[in-house]
């Protein structure tokens, strides 16, 4: 099929590259000219596993092209996939201006009947709003084309997006039967591999996306809440998890206590669903609890550091391992590291940080002299910090030899916000060790 994709961010770019890989002819459009020039040269502009090679392959195979000219993209096909950003507004609602701007342009420019596929995460009811906008614009421009709107939410995890796209657990499509035929054709290469395609009405498809993300976020906040209780009563979160997850109804995935969830999706989607719930005058307390628990959990290193040093943090040297909101990405949006760094700056602490991929993004945000960007995890330790805090569970940190940690840290405590180490091992090397939902280990030096 011949398709146009609008937005070359995580979702748009991964979709464009993967649809091309599935055999379609793809034109990907973004208004950022600089980004498009980079993409035309085969540079992804973002860190995503397997994406660079696949991008180059599809450009060479002439399956994928890029443009910053919306009119070109609109004339290219009759299947328009919108994957532009929907950031949070001040009031928690999703900002739909980019989505609507693309829709307006499509209606204005198209000379053929077409289908608009909404892949961006949009609040429930947005498809109906788009449909109304389209009929107003058709009247205004005195046009008679048939333009259908369908919903096709994405379930890509950053860092695993290519695999999630090419081997999804399910594909959800929402809209009227006729409009969905094109989408089923589009996904045929996956459908023949027995990937389930679930058809529903458009509103249900929109709600499915939020319900899935917010449910996963609630699992994380739930286990973090239990970890807070465990810390207070002297229980061990690993054992509690084991005790729960043998029950298949609960399931063991997405149940790791830590420093809370971040990224561009969960925090935004929880906020947006709260806003929708309130608009409907329903009780949003359950959803609000997910957010407040997460905000509190992000302060775990701050609370423990403050307690350990009796509130006297000024002048300390602190090491931080990890800035990205999770491993295998360079993304620091809503990352727990941001809450920590802001706090350390406010306390006049000298902070030595290292992350395998997110340093450049963090450098753009933090130009404060008190933050020192190191070239390796060893370099952080060579600066003899008074404490080390692990914020992201990168493999390189998890594999760091405990004896070396003891060598560098000596008496200095390790605050492990992602439970990367086994407390028994930390005890055996005589480290002072704090972890989430588990007993504190004090060294005996
Ligand atoms: C999430 C969903 O997992 C995808 O299915 C969805 O398509 C995507 O949002 C989206 O809406 O576009 P992503 O934001 O890339 O994907 O990240 P996740 O891997 O889901 O992790 C989110 C956060 O939860 C991270 O900060 C991670 O550290 C945290 N997390 C995850 C935990 O704290 N504990 C866990 O057990 C799992």
XYZ file of C-alpha atoms and ligand atoms in Angstrom:
482
model
C 0.000 0.000 0.000
C 1.023 3.622 -0.363
C 0.801 5.539 2.913
C 1.642 8.937 4.404
C 2.710 9.329 8.023
C 2.657 12.672 9.823
C 5.164 13.205 12.654
C 8.675 11.719 12.741
C 8.957 11.330 16.516
C 9.256 7.951 18.251
C 5.871 6.689 17.108
C 5.828 8.209 13.600
C 9.385 7.291 12.710
C 9.235 3.735 14.058
C 5.891 3.206 12.302
C 7.227 4.632 9.018
C 10.338 2.464 9.057
C 8.429 -0.663 10.091
C 5.555 -0.222 7.608
C 8.234 0.115 4.906
C 9.852 -3.068 6.250
C 6.462 -4.804 5.911
C 6.516 -3.951 2.199
C 4.533 -0.711 1.978
C 5.564 2.465 0.187
C 5.874 5.156 2.860
C 6.214 8.928 2.887
C 6.949 10.348 6.359
C 6.338 14.062 6.908
C 7.483 16.350 9.717
C 7.488 20.157 9.827
C 10.971 20.127 11.418
C 13.128 20.658 8.295
C 16.357 19.931 10.097
C 15.048 16.582 11.348
C 13.838 15.661 7.855
C 17.236 16.488 6.336
C 18.900 14.251 8.923
C 16.441 11.434 8.260
C 16.946 11.703 4.495
C 20.643 11.093 5.209
C 19.745 8.063 7.323
C 20.310 9.645 10.782
C 17.558 8.760 13.271
C 18.021 11.809 15.616
C 16.956 9.602 18.544
C 18.338 6.517 20.253
C 16.234 3.453 19.527
C 17.561 -0.092 19.295
C 17.668 -1.541 15.706
C 16.153 1.598 14.186
C 19.258 3.099 12.470
C 20.015 -0.020 10.381
C 16.390 -0.544 9.435
C 16.024 3.116 8.455
C 19.027 2.985 6.127
C 17.824 -0.314 4.645
C 14.391 1.109 3.775
C 15.862 4.284 2.261
C 18.214 2.202 0.091
C 15.319 -0.086 -0.914
C 13.394 3.056 -1.914
C 10.489 2.015 0.306
C 10.705 5.090 2.521
C 11.013 8.787 1.808
C 10.813 11.900 3.970
C 9.414 15.348 3.376
C 8.805 18.529 5.333
C 6.173 19.579 2.803
C 2.692 18.626 4.047
C 1.125 19.072 0.605
C 3.537 16.542 -0.907
C 2.672 14.016 1.795
C -1.061 14.592 1.341
C -0.883 14.091 -2.443
C 1.218 10.947 -1.941
C -1.556 8.636 -0.720
C -5.130 8.191 0.445
C -4.186 6.617 3.790
C -2.985 9.296 6.195
C -1.547 8.150 9.512
C -1.273 10.873 12.162
C 1.472 10.307 14.724
C 2.174 13.862 15.884
C 2.813 14.686 19.553
C 0.059 15.288 22.110
C 1.922 16.858 25.056
C 0.197 17.732 28.354
C -1.262 21.187 28.765
C -1.049 23.033 32.103
C -4.494 21.640 33.083
C -3.443 18.019 32.434
C -5.398 17.735 29.186
C -3.650 16.620 25.999
C -2.678 19.386 23.563
C -4.260 18.338 20.265
C -3.190 21.340 18.202
C -0.676 19.368 16.088
C -3.223 16.645 15.316
C -5.886 19.178 14.302
C -3.395 21.158 12.200
C -2.651 18.054 10.101
C -6.362 17.221 9.758
C -7.141 20.779 8.577
C -4.420 20.620 5.955
C -5.540 17.178 4.707
C -9.123 18.369 4.253
C -7.943 21.531 2.529
C -5.561 19.804 0.128
C -6.961 16.368 -0.654
C -8.527 15.824 -4.028
C -9.481 12.200 -3.360
C -11.562 10.225 -0.864
C -9.262 9.172 1.976
C -8.916 7.623 5.420
C -7.309 9.400 8.384
C -5.786 7.012 10.911
C -5.144 8.479 14.373
C -2.101 6.803 15.945
C -1.242 9.652 18.330
C -2.557 9.019 21.842
C -5.630 11.240 21.963
C -8.357 11.624 24.606
C -11.513 9.603 24.271
C -13.888 11.348 21.856
C -11.166 13.008 19.762
C -12.100 10.911 16.707
C -15.641 12.347 16.920
C -14.242 15.879 17.238
C -12.042 15.314 14.186
C -15.042 14.030 12.253
C -17.025 17.177 13.108
C -14.104 19.387 12.149
C -13.833 17.568 8.810
C -17.515 18.059 7.952
C -17.308 21.787 8.847
C -14.189 22.200 6.707
C -15.650 20.280 3.755
C -18.624 22.649 3.754
C -16.361 25.668 4.154
C -14.121 24.624 1.245
C -17.102 23.491 -0.805
C -15.663 19.977 -1.179
C -17.413 16.608 -1.370
C -14.686 14.029 -0.705
C -15.413 11.199 1.723
C -12.921 11.344 4.593
C -13.182 8.626 7.263
C -11.505 8.719 10.660
C -10.261 5.580 12.399
C -8.316 4.976 15.594
C -5.248 2.721 15.693
C -3.478 3.206 19.032
C 0.132 2.140 19.364
C 1.668 0.036 22.137
C 5.374 0.616 21.525
C 7.837 0.716 24.401
C 10.768 3.054 23.956
C 13.947 1.026 23.561
C 11.948 -1.930 22.239
C 9.797 -0.107 19.733
C 10.930 -1.859 16.533
C 10.340 -5.315 17.963
C 7.028 -4.234 19.524
C 5.923 -2.963 16.109
C 6.960 -6.009 14.100
C 5.866 -8.565 16.714
C 2.982 -6.905 18.562
C 0.832 -8.783 21.060
C -2.265 -7.299 19.425
C -3.351 -4.653 16.964
C -6.344 -2.508 17.891
C -8.372 -0.759 15.208
C -11.515 1.274 15.775
C -13.932 2.742 13.285
C -16.604 1.804 10.782
C -16.246 -1.477 8.922
C -15.578 0.017 5.497
C -12.816 2.319 6.734
C -11.198 -0.533 8.652
C -10.752 -2.605 5.485
C -7.768 -0.470 4.448
C -6.192 -0.841 7.869
C -6.580 -4.603 7.801
C -4.867 -4.603 4.423
C -2.068 -2.485 5.899
C -1.477 -4.960 8.732
C -1.921 -8.059 6.542
C 1.775 -9.076 6.778
C 1.339 -9.278 10.581
C -2.156 -10.752 10.503
C -0.908 -13.728 8.447
C 1.605 -14.342 11.242
C -1.411 -14.798 13.538
C -1.050 -11.498 15.372
C -4.566 -10.812 16.699
C -6.302 -7.769 15.227
C -9.110 -6.535 17.447
C -11.835 -4.507 15.766
C -14.082 -2.217 17.761
C -15.777 1.150 17.564
C -13.507 4.177 17.492
C -14.231 5.439 21.006
C -13.508 2.022 22.519
C -10.179 1.925 20.664
C -9.269 5.340 22.065
C -10.206 4.275 25.587
C -8.349 0.931 25.242
C -5.050 2.755 24.835
C -5.509 4.878 27.979
C -6.915 1.979 29.964
C -3.881 -0.193 29.079
C -1.260 2.439 29.923
C -2.943 3.665 33.082
C -3.478 0.095 34.296
C 0.256 -0.595 33.888
C 1.048 2.670 35.687
C -1.302 1.623 38.495
C 0.567 -1.686 38.870
C 3.802 0.244 39.377
C 2.285 2.683 41.858
C 0.636 -0.189 43.699
C 3.872 -2.107 44.225
C 5.701 1.119 45.127
C 3.032 1.833 47.747
C 3.512 -1.682 49.158
C 7.293 -1.065 49.187
C 6.720 2.066 51.285
C 4.765 -0.016 53.796
C 7.462 -2.743 53.682
C 10.165 -0.199 54.529
C 8.167 1.005 57.511
C 7.287 -2.396 58.956
C 10.553 -4.190 58.154
C 9.167 -6.481 55.429
C 11.033 -7.407 52.247
C 9.426 -6.309 48.951
C 11.095 -9.137 46.970
C 9.450 -11.754 49.177
C 6.112 -9.928 49.130
C 6.264 -9.819 45.301
C 7.087 -13.495 45.146
C 4.199 -14.234 47.471
C 1.837 -12.315 45.204
C 2.962 -13.177 41.711
C 2.711 -16.951 41.968
C -0.977 -16.139 41.624
C -1.350 -16.046 37.831
C -4.221 -13.571 38.103
C -1.734 -11.024 39.456
C 1.162 -11.823 37.094
C 4.810 -11.012 37.644
C 5.448 -8.506 34.853
C 5.592 -4.772 35.411
C 5.704 -5.218 39.145
C 9.148 -3.923 40.082
C 9.318 -1.432 42.921
C 11.696 1.437 42.182
C 11.761 5.196 41.743
C 8.435 5.364 39.932
C 7.485 5.682 36.298
C 8.562 8.434 33.919
C 8.803 8.943 30.174
C 6.592 10.643 27.662
C 3.618 8.301 28.042
C 2.544 7.101 31.492
C 2.684 10.464 33.335
C 0.874 12.223 30.473
C -1.722 9.500 29.993
C -2.556 9.278 33.708
C -3.059 13.076 33.754
C -5.193 13.002 30.647
C -7.440 10.189 31.930
C -7.878 12.088 35.211
C -8.954 15.150 33.188
C -11.423 13.048 31.140
C -12.829 11.456 34.306
C -13.339 14.857 35.917
C -14.946 16.258 32.762
C -17.442 13.414 33.009
C -17.995 14.378 36.673
C -16.862 10.923 37.786
C -14.716 10.200 40.845
C -11.026 10.381 39.802
C -9.508 9.469 43.202
C -8.274 6.028 42.116
C -6.428 7.575 39.173
C -5.157 10.532 41.215
C -3.654 8.062 43.694
C -1.501 6.589 40.908
C -0.031 10.027 40.301
C 0.501 11.077 43.927
C 2.122 7.742 44.816
C 4.425 8.116 41.819
C 5.378 11.705 42.728
C 6.188 10.602 46.292
C 8.187 7.587 45.099
C 10.424 9.820 43.003
C 11.559 11.500 46.243
C 12.861 8.181 47.710
C 16.572 9.075 47.238
C 16.010 12.580 48.602
C 14.303 11.315 51.753
C 16.892 8.620 52.426
C 19.879 10.836 51.659
C 18.523 13.571 53.934
C 17.918 11.124 56.769
C 21.337 9.490 56.428
C 23.151 12.837 56.644
C 20.774 14.293 59.271
C 19.687 17.001 56.864
C 23.213 18.352 56.443
C 23.728 18.041 52.735
C 25.381 21.369 51.894
C 28.897 20.867 50.544
C 28.559 17.089 50.061
C 29.724 15.310 46.911
C 27.102 12.932 45.495
C 27.449 10.471 42.606
C 24.446 9.672 40.406
C 24.311 6.664 38.080
C 21.560 6.914 35.495
C 19.541 9.821 34.088
C 17.237 8.198 31.499
C 13.668 7.386 32.610
C 14.488 3.720 31.984
C 17.397 1.743 30.460
C 17.954 1.474 26.684
C 16.770 4.994 25.943
C 18.275 8.484 25.971
C 14.926 9.961 26.991
C 14.857 11.945 30.246
C 11.298 13.275 30.009
C 9.613 13.028 33.449
C 12.588 10.958 34.642
C 13.094 10.479 38.383
C 16.632 11.837 37.895
C 15.228 15.325 37.221
C 13.526 15.505 40.633
C 16.788 14.397 42.267
C 19.096 16.769 40.346
C 16.832 19.773 41.020
C 16.949 18.926 44.732
C 20.731 18.435 44.829
C 21.281 21.779 43.070
C 19.011 23.489 45.617
C 21.120 21.991 48.464
C 24.514 23.176 47.147
C 25.658 19.608 46.611
C 28.374 18.879 44.044
C 26.926 16.139 41.841
C 28.853 13.765 39.556
C 26.569 12.090 37.024
C 26.863 9.415 34.364
C 24.378 7.760 32.007
C 25.326 5.559 29.021
C 22.960 7.369 26.599
C 21.169 10.331 28.169
C 24.089 12.683 28.884
C 23.504 14.989 25.893
C 19.833 15.453 26.715
C 20.674 16.178 30.363
C 23.410 18.660 29.400
C 20.800 20.691 27.507
C 18.708 20.947 30.705
C 21.447 21.400 33.326
C 24.152 23.981 32.851
C 24.631 24.504 36.585
C 28.299 24.348 37.702
C 27.389 22.018 40.539
C 26.537 19.221 38.057
C 29.621 17.493 36.658
C 29.030 15.214 33.654
C 31.427 12.248 33.827
C 32.520 9.926 31.007
C 32.019 6.627 32.819
C 30.547 5.108 35.962
C 34.110 4.694 37.288
C 34.797 8.406 36.826
C 31.840 9.198 39.096
C 33.414 7.030 41.795
C 36.951 8.345 41.246
C 35.660 11.713 42.474
C 35.189 10.072 45.900
C 31.501 10.914 46.414
C 30.027 10.934 49.943
C 27.129 8.864 48.554
C 26.168 7.115 45.323
C 22.590 7.027 44.031
C 21.397 4.632 41.291
C 18.454 6.100 39.373
C 18.299 3.927 36.209
C 18.947 0.183 36.096
C 21.372 0.048 33.142
C 23.087 -3.366 32.752
C 26.520 -1.764 33.146
C 25.569 -0.652 36.673
C 24.000 -3.989 37.600
C 27.168 -5.791 36.508
C 29.533 -3.519 38.449
C 31.616 -5.705 40.782
C 30.469 -5.280 44.420
C 34.115 -5.440 45.630
C 34.985 -2.505 43.360
C 32.000 -0.591 44.693
C 33.323 -1.142 48.207
C 36.827 -0.137 47.089
C 35.604 3.209 45.741
C 32.832 3.962 48.232
C 34.407 2.770 51.483
C 32.023 4.115 54.167
C 29.928 6.128 51.721
C 26.357 4.788 51.403
C 24.849 3.413 48.190
C 21.200 4.374 47.571
C 19.968 1.833 45.036
C 16.694 3.233 43.666
C 16.200 0.308 41.263
C 17.231 -2.638 43.440
C 20.118 -3.543 41.119
C 22.014 -5.489 43.775
C 21.379 -8.362 46.136
C 21.392 -7.043 49.739
C 23.198 -10.196 50.982
C 26.063 -9.516 48.581
C 26.217 -5.874 49.663
C 26.364 -7.055 53.268
C 29.157 -9.508 52.453
C 31.340 -6.701 51.051
C 30.420 -4.515 54.041
C 28.776 -1.678 52.108
C 26.268 0.717 53.598
C 23.293 -0.091 51.356
C 19.793 1.356 50.993
C 17.322 -0.203 48.536
C 13.605 0.121 47.809
C 11.265 -1.829 50.099
C 14.104 -3.800 51.720
C 15.948 -3.490 55.029
C 18.784 -0.952 55.219
C 22.246 -2.509 55.575
C 24.730 -0.535 57.656
C 28.418 -1.210 57.219
C 30.444 -2.160 60.267
C 33.637 -0.137 59.554
C 4.709 2.716 27.663
C 3.956 1.389 27.474
O 4.658 0.327 28.107
C 3.774 1.060 25.994
O 2.995 -0.112 25.848
C 3.044 2.248 25.318
O 2.874 2.048 23.945
C 3.884 3.504 25.518
O 4.037 3.750 26.939
C 3.152 4.656 24.858
O 2.073 5.031 25.318
O 3.591 5.128 23.813
P 7.314 3.432 27.681
O 6.853 4.766 28.162
O 8.305 3.364 26.578
O 6.041 2.556 27.157
O 7.987 2.733 28.905
P 7.769 1.452 29.835
O 8.739 0.403 29.490
O 6.349 1.079 29.874
O 8.221 2.061 31.255
C 7.562 3.204 31.827
C 8.128 3.532 33.190
O 7.729 2.571 34.151
C 9.656 3.597 33.279
O 10.018 4.764 33.981
C 10.054 2.362 34.063
O 11.221 2.547 34.820
C 8.836 2.198 34.970
N 8.627 0.815 35.444
C 8.307 -0.170 34.563
C 8.733 0.526 36.793
O 9.037 1.412 37.628
N 8.487 -0.755 37.225
C 8.161 -1.739 36.376
O 7.957 -2.894 36.834
C 8.077 -1.454 35.005
